[in-house]
CSV table of C-alpha atoms in Angstrom, one decimal:
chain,number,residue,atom,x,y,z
A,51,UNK,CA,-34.4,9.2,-36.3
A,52,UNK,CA,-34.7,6.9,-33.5
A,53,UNK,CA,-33.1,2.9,-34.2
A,54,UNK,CA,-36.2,0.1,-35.0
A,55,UNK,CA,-37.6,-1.9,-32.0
A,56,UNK,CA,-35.8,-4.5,-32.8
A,57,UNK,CA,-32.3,-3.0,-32.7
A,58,UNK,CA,-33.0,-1.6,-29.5
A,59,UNK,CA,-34.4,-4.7,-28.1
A,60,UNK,CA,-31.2,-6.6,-29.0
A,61,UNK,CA,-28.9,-4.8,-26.1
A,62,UNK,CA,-31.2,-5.8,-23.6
A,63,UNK,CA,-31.9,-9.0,-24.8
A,64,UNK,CA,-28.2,-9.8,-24.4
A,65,UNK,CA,-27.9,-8.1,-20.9
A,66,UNK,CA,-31.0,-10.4,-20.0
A,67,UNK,CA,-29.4,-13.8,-21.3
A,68,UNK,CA,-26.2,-12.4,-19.7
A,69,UNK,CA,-27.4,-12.2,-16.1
A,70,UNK,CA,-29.9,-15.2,-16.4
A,71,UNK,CA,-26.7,-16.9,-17.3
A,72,UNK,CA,-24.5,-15.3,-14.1
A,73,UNK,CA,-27.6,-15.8,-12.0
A,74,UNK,CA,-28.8,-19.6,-12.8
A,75,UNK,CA,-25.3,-20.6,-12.5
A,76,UNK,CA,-24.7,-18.6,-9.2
A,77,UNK,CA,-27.6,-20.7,-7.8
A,78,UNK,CA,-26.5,-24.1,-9.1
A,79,UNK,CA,-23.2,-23.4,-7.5
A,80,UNK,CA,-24.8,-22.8,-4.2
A,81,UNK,CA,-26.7,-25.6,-4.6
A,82,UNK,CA,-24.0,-28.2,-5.4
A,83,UNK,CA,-21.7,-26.6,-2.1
A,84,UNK,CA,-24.4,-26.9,0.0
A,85,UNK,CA,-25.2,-30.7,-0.8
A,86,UNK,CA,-21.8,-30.8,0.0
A,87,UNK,CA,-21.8,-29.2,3.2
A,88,UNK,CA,-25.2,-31.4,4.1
A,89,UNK,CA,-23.0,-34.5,3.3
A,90,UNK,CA,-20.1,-33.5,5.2
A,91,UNK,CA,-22.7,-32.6,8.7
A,92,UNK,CA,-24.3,-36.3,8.3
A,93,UNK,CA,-20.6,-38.0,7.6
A,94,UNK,CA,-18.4,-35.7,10.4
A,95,UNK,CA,-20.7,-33.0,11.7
A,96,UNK,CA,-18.2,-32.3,14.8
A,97,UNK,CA,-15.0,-33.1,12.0
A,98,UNK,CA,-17.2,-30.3,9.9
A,99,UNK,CA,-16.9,-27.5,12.2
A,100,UNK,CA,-13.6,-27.9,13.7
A,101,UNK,CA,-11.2,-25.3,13.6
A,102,UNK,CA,-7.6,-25.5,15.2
A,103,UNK,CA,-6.5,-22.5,17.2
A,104,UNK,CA,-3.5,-20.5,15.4
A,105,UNK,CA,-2.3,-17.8,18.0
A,106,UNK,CA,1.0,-17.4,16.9
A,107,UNK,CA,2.0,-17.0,13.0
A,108,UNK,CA,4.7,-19.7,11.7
A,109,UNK,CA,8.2,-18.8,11.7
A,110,UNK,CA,8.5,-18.8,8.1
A,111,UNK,CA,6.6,-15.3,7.8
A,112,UNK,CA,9.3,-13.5,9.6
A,113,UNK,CA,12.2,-15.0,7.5
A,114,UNK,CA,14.4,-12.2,7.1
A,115,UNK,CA,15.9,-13.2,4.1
A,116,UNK,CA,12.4,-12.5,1.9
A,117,UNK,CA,12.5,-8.7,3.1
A,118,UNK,CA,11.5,-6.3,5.2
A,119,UNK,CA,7.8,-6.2,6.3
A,120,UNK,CA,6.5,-2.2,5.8
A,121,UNK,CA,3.4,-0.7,5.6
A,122,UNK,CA,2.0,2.6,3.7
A,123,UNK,CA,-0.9,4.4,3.7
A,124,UNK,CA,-3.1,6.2,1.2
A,125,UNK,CA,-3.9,9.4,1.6
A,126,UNK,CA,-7.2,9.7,-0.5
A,127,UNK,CA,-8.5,5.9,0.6
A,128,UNK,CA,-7.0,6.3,4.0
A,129,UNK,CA,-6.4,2.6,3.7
A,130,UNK,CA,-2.9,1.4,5.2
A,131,UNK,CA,-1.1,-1.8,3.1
A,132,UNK,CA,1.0,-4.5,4.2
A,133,UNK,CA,4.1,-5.1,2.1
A,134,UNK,CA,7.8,-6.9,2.2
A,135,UNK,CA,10.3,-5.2,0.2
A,136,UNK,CA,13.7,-6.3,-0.2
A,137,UNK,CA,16.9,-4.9,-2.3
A,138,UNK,CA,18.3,-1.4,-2.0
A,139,UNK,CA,16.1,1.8,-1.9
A,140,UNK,CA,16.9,3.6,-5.0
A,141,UNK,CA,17.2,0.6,-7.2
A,142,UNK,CA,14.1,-0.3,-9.9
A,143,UNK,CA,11.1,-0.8,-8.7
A,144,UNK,CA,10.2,-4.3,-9.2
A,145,UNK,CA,6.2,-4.6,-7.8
A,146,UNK,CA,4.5,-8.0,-7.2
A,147,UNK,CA,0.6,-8.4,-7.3
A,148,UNK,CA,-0.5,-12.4,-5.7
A,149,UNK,CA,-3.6,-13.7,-6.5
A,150,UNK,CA,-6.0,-15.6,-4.8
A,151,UNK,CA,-6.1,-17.5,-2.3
A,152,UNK,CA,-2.9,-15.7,-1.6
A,153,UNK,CA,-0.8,-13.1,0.2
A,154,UNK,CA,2.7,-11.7,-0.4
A,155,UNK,CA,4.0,-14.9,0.5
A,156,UNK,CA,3.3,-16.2,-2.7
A,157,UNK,CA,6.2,-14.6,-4.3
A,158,UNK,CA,9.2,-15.8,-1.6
A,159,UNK,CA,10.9,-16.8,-4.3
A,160,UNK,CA,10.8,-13.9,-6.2
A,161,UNK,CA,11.6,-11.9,-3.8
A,162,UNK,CA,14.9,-13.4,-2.5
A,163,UNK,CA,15.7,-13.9,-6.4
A,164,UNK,CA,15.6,-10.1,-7.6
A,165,UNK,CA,16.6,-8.4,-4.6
A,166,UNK,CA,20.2,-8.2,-6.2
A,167,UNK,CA,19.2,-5.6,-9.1
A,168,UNK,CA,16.0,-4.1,-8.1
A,169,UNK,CA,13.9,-3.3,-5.1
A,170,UNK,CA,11.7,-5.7,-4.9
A,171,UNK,CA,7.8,-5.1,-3.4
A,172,UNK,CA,5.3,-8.1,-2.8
A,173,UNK,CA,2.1,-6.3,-2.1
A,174,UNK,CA,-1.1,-7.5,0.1
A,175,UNK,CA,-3.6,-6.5,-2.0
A,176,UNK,CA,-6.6,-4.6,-0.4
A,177,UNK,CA,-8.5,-7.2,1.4
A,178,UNK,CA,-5.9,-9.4,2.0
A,179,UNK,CA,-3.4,-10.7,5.2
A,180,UNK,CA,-2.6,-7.3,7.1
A,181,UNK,CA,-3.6,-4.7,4.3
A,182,UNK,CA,-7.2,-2.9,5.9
A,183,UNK,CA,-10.3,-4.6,4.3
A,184,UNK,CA,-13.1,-2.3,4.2
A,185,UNK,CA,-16.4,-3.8,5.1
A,186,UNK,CA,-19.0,-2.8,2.0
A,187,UNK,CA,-18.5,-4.9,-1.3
A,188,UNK,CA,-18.7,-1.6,-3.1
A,189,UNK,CA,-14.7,-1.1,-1.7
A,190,UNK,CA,-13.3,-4.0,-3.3
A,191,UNK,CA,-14.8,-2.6,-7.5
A,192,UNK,CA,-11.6,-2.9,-10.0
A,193,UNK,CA,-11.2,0.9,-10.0
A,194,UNK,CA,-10.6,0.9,-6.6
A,195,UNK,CA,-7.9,-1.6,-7.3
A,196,UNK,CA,-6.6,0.0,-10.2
A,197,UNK,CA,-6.1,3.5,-7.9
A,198,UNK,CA,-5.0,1.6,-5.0
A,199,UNK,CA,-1.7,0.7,-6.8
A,200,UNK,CA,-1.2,3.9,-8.6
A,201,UNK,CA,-1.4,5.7,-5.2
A,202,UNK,CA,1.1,3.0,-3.8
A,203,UNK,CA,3.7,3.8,-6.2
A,204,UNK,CA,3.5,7.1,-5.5
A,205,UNK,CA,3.5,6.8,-2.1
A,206,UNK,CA,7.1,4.8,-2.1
A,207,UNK,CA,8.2,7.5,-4.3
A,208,UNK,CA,8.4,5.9,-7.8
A,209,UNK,CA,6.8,7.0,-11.2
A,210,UNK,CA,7.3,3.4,-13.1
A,211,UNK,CA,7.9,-0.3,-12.5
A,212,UNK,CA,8.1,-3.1,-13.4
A,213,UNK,CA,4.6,-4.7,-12.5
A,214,UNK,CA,4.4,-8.8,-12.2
A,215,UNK,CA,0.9,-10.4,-11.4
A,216,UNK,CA,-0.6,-13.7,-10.9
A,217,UNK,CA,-3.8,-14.9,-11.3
A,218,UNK,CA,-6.1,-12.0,-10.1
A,219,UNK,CA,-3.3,-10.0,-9.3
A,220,UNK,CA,-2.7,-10.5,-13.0
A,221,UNK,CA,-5.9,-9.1,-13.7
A,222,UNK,CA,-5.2,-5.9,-12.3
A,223,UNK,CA,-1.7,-6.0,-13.5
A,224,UNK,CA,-3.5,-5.7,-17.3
A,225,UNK,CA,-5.5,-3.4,-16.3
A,226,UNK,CA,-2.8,-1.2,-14.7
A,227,UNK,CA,-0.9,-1.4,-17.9
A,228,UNK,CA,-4.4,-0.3,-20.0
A,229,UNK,CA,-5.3,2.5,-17.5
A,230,UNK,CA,-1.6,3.9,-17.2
A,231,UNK,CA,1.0,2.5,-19.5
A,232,UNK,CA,3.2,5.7,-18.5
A,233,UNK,CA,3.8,3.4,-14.7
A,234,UNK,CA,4.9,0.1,-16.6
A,235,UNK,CA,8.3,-0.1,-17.7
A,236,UNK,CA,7.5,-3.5,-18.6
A,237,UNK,CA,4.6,-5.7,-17.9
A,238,UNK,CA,4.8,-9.7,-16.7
A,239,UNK,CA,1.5,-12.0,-15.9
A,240,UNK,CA,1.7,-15.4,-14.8
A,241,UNK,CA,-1.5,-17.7,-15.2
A,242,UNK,CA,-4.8,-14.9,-16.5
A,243,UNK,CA,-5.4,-14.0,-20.0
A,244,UNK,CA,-5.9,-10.5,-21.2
A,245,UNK,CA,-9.2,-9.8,-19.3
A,246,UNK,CA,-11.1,-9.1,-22.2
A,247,UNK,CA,-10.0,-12.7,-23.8
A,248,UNK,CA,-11.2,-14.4,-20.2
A,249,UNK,CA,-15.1,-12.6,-20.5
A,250,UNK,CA,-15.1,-13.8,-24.3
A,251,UNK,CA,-13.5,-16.7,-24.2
A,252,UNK,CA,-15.7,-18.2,-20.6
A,253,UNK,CA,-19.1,-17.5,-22.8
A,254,UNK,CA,-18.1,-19.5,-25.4
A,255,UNK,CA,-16.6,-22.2,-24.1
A,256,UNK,CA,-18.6,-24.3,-21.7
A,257,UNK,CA,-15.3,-25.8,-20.2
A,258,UNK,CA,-13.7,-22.9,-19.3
A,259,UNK,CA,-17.4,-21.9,-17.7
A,260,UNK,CA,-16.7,-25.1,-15.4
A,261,UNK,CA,-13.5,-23.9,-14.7
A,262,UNK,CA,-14.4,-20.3,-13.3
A,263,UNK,CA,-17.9,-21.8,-11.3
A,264,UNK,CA,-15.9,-20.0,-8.3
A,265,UNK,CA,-16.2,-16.6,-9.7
A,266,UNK,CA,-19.6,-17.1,-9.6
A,267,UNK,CA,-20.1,-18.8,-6.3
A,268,UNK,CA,-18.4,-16.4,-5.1
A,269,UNK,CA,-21.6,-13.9,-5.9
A,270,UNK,CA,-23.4,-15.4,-3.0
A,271,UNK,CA,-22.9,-14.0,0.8
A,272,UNK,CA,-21.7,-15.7,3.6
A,273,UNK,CA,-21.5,-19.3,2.2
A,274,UNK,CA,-18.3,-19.1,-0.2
A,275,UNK,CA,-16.1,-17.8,3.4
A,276,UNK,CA,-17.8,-20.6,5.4
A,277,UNK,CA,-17.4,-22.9,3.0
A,278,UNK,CA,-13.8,-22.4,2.7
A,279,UNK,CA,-13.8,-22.9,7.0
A,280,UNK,CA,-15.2,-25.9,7.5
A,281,UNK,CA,-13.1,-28.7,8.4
A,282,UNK,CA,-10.5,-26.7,9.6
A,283,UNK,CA,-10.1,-25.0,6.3
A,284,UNK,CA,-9.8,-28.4,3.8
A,285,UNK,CA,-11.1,-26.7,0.8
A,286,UNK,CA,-7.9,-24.0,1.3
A,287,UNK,CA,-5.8,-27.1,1.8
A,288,UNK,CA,-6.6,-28.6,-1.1
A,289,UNK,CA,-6.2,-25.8,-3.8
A,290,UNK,CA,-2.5,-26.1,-3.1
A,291,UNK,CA,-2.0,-30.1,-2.5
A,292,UNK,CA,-4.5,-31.9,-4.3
A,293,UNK,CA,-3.2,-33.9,-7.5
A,294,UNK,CA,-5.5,-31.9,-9.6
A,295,UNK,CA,-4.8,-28.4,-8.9
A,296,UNK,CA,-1.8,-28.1,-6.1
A,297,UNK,CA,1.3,-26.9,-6.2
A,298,UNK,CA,4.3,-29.3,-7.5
A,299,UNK,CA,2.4,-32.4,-9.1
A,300,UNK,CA,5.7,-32.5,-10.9
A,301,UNK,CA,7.8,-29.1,-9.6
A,302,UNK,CA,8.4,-28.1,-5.9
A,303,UNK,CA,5.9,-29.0,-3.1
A,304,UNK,CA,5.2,-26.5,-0.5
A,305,UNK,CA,6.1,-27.3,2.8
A,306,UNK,CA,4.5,-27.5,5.9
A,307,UNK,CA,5.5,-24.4,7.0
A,308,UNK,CA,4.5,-23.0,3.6
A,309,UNK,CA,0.8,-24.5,3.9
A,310,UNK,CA,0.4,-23.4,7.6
A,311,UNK,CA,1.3,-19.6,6.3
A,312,UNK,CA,-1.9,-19.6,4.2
A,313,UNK,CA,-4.3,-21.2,7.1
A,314,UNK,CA,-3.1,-19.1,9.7
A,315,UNK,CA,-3.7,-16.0,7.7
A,316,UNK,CA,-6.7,-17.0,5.5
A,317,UNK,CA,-8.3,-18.1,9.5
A,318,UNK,CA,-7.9,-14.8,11.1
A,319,UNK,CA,-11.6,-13.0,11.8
A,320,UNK,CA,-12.8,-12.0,8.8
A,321,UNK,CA,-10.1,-12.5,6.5
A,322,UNK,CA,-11.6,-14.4,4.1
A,323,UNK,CA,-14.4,-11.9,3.4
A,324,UNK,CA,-11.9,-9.4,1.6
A,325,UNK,CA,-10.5,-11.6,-0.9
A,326,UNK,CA,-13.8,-13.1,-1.8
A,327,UNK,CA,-15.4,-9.3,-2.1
A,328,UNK,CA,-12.8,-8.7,-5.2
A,329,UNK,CA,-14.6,-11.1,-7.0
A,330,UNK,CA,-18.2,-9.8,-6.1
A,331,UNK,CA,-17.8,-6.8,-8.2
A,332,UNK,CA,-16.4,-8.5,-11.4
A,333,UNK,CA,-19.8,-9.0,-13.6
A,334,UNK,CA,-20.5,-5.3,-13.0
A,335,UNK,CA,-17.3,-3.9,-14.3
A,336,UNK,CA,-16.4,-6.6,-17.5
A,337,UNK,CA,-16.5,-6.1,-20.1
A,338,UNK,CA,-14.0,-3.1,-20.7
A,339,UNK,CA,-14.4,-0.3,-22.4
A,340,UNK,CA,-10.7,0.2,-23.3
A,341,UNK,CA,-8.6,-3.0,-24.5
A,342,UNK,CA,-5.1,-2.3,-25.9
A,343,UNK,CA,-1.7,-3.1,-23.9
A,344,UNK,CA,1.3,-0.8,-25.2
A,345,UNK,CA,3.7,-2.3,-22.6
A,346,UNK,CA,6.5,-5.0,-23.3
A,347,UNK,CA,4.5,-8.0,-22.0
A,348,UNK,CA,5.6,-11.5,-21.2
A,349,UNK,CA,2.7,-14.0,-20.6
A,350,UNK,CA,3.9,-17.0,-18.3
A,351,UNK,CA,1.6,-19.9,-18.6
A,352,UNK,CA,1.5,-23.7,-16.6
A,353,UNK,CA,0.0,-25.7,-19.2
A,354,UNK,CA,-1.5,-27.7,-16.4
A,355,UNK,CA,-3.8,-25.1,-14.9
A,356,UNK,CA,-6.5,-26.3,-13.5
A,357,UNK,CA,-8.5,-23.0,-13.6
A,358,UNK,CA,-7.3,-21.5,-16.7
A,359,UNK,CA,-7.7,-23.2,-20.4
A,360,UNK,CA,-4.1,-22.9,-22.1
A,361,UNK,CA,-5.8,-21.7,-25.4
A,362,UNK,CA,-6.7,-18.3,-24.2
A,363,UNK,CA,-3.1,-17.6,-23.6
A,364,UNK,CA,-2.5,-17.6,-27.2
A,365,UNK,CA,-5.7,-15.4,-27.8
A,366,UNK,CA,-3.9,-12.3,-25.7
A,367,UNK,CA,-1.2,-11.4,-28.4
A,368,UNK,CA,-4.6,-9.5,-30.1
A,369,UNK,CA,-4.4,-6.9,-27.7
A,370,UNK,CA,-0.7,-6.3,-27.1
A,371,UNK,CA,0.1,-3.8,-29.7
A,372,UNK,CA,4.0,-3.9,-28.4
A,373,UNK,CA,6.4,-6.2,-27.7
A,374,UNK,CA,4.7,-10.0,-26.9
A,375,UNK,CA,6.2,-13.2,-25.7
A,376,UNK,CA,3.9,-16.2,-24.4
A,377,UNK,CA,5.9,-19.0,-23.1
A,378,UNK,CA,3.8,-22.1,-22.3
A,379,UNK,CA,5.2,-24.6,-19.0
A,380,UNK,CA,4.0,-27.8,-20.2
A,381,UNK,CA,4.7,-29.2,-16.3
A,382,UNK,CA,3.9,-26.3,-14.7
A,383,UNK,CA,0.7,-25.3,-12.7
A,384,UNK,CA,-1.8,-22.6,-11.7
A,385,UNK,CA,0.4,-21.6,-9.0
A,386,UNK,CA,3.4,-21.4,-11.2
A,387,UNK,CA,6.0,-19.1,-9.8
A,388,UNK,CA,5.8,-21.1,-6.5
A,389,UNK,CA,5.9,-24.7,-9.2
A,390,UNK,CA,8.7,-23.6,-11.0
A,391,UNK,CA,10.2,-21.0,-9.0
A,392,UNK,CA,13.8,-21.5,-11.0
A,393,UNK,CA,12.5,-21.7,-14.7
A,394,UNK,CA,9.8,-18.5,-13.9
A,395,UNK,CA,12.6,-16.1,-12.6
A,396,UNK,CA,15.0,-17.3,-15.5
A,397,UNK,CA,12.4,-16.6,-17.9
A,398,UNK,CA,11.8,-13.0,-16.0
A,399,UNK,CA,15.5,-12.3,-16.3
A,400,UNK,CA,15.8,-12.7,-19.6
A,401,UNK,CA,12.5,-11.1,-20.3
A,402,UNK,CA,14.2,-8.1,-18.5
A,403,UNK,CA,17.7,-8.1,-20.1
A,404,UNK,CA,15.6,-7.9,-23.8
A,405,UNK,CA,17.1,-5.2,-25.8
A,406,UNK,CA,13.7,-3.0,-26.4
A,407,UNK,CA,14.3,-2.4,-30.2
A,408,UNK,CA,14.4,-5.8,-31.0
A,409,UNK,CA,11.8,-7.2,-32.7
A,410,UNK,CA,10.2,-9.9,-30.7
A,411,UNK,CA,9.8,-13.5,-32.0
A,412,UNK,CA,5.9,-15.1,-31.9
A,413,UNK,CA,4.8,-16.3,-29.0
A,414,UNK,CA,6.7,-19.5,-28.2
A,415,UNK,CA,5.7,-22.4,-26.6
A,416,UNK,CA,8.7,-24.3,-24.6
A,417,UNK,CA,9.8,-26.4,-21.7
């Protein structure tokens, strides 16, 4: 016997408020950016559209003590990734997933600090610095990120790791570790939420809604990458200075080196357009079908993030049906292994060193 009407009606009534909601807000966003944009062509318009020339990359990219830089490609994508790897061949596979807007720079710190006991891999994601970028926004869909770093394991000749993300790259991390728990020896995200906890948790809470107005800005062509352009690239500049979301309000400041790094790569032709495409898929593929993490997991969180609301942290432990630890940096940002490079890789070393049959205490919140 078929279901009444008005059971059936109710699934498409929610996928209609759904996408009235991802739609109206995609268009108020647009709206605000380009009232923005109008205002900075009447205050500056020559200001607006200048763009310093950046021929050579800054020294601090070929620093040879973060690693090696190395590429791979994927037989069944054909796509050829950018990486830096440093410690041993042989040694545990330690594999670092940056977020956005990042590269494999992101993780310096890392990489110089775990070099001693495994080798150590920080990843350009597809899309991103001098991985290839396929054109079509189809190309940049979470399963295609999901199989891009299954295939990359196997092609440097490991069956597990340990997988660290951040931000988006901790999106993928979870769902690495819910598509193929077998690859994880143990599971570390810094700054996102079990994804299923972030598509809940940004309906409900009109805040967190604020918060994320990129992710759906970010729906729109062209205007997010020119947006991020104009004036030389300003917006880029001020994710990672400004009092309210840069790096080191109260930990380490990046340098002028370090801030340079992510112009000159985020100003090459067309490289903005990748990054921006991994979030053009996202209201297509959420919610998931499958939810539950059987890895070890430690959640790292800046209490001070300016994109992420601390409370959905705590919400995660639902869907970690192993091992759980949340710790909670109450002076730490967004970008928090770069803010508190020492206290993140202490915390990841004694995540590491945890004797897996012990029974793990509640998630904690400290420092």
């Amino acid at each position: 016997m078929a279901p009444p009407r008005p059971a059936r009606l109710v699934p498409a009534l929610r996928a209609l408020l759904y996408w009235s909601l991802v739609y109206g807000y995609c268009g108020l966003c647009a709206s605000v950016h380009l009232l923005k944009l109008l205002w900075s062509i009447g205050k500056a318009p020559a200001q607006t559209f200048r763009r310093a020339a950046r021929a050579h990359p800054p020294a601090c990219l070929s620093d040879p003590s973060l690693g090696t830089h190395c590429y791979v490609r994927i037989k069944d994508s054909g796509l050829r990734f950018h990486y830096v790897a440093a410690g041993e061949r042989g040694r545990p596979l330690m594999l670092l997933l940056h977020g956005f807007p990042e590269f494999w720079y992101s993780w310096r710190h890392q990489l110089r600090e775990f070099k001693s006991e495994y080798r150590v891999v920080a990843l350009d994601l597809r899309g991103y610095g001098e991985s290839d970028a396929p054109t079509h926004q189809e190309s940049y869909k979470l399963d295609c990120l999901i199989a891009d770093i299954k295939d990359i394991l196997d092609s440097l000749g490991y069956s597990k790791c340990v997988l660290i993300g951040h931000d988006w790259g901790g999106m993928i991390a979870w769902l690495i570790a819910i598509c193929y728990p077998e690859m994880i020896m143990k599971l570390i995200v810094i700054n996102f939420p079990h994804p299923s906890v972030f598509t809940d948790y940004i309906l409900r809470h009109p805040a967190q809604l604020l918060r994320s107005s990129f992710y759906y800005f970010f729906q729109i062509p062209w205007l997010p990458e020119f947006m991020f352009s104009i004036n030389d690239f300003k917006a880029l500049k001020h994710l990672f200075t400004s009092r309210s979301t840069g790096i080191g309000r109260r930990g380490r400041r990046l340098t002028a080196d370090d801030l340079e790094a992510y112009v000159y790569v985020f100003s090459q032709p067309g490289a903005l357009s990748g990054p921006i495409n991994h979030y053009r898929n996202i209201f297509n593929c959420l919610p998931l079908k499958h939810h539950m993490v059987t890895t070890p997991t430690l959640l790292l969180w800046g209490e001070e993030d300016a994109f992420m609301e601390a409370e959905m942290a705590e919400v995660t432990k639902v869907y970690v049906k192993n091992y759980f630890r949340l710790t909670v940096l109450s002076e730490g940002s967004h970008w928090l292994q770069q803010d508190q490079p020492d206290i993140v890789n202490r915390l990841i070393w004694a995540f590491l060193g945890e004797d897996r049959r012990r029974e793990w205490p509640s998630p904690v919140k400290s420092l």
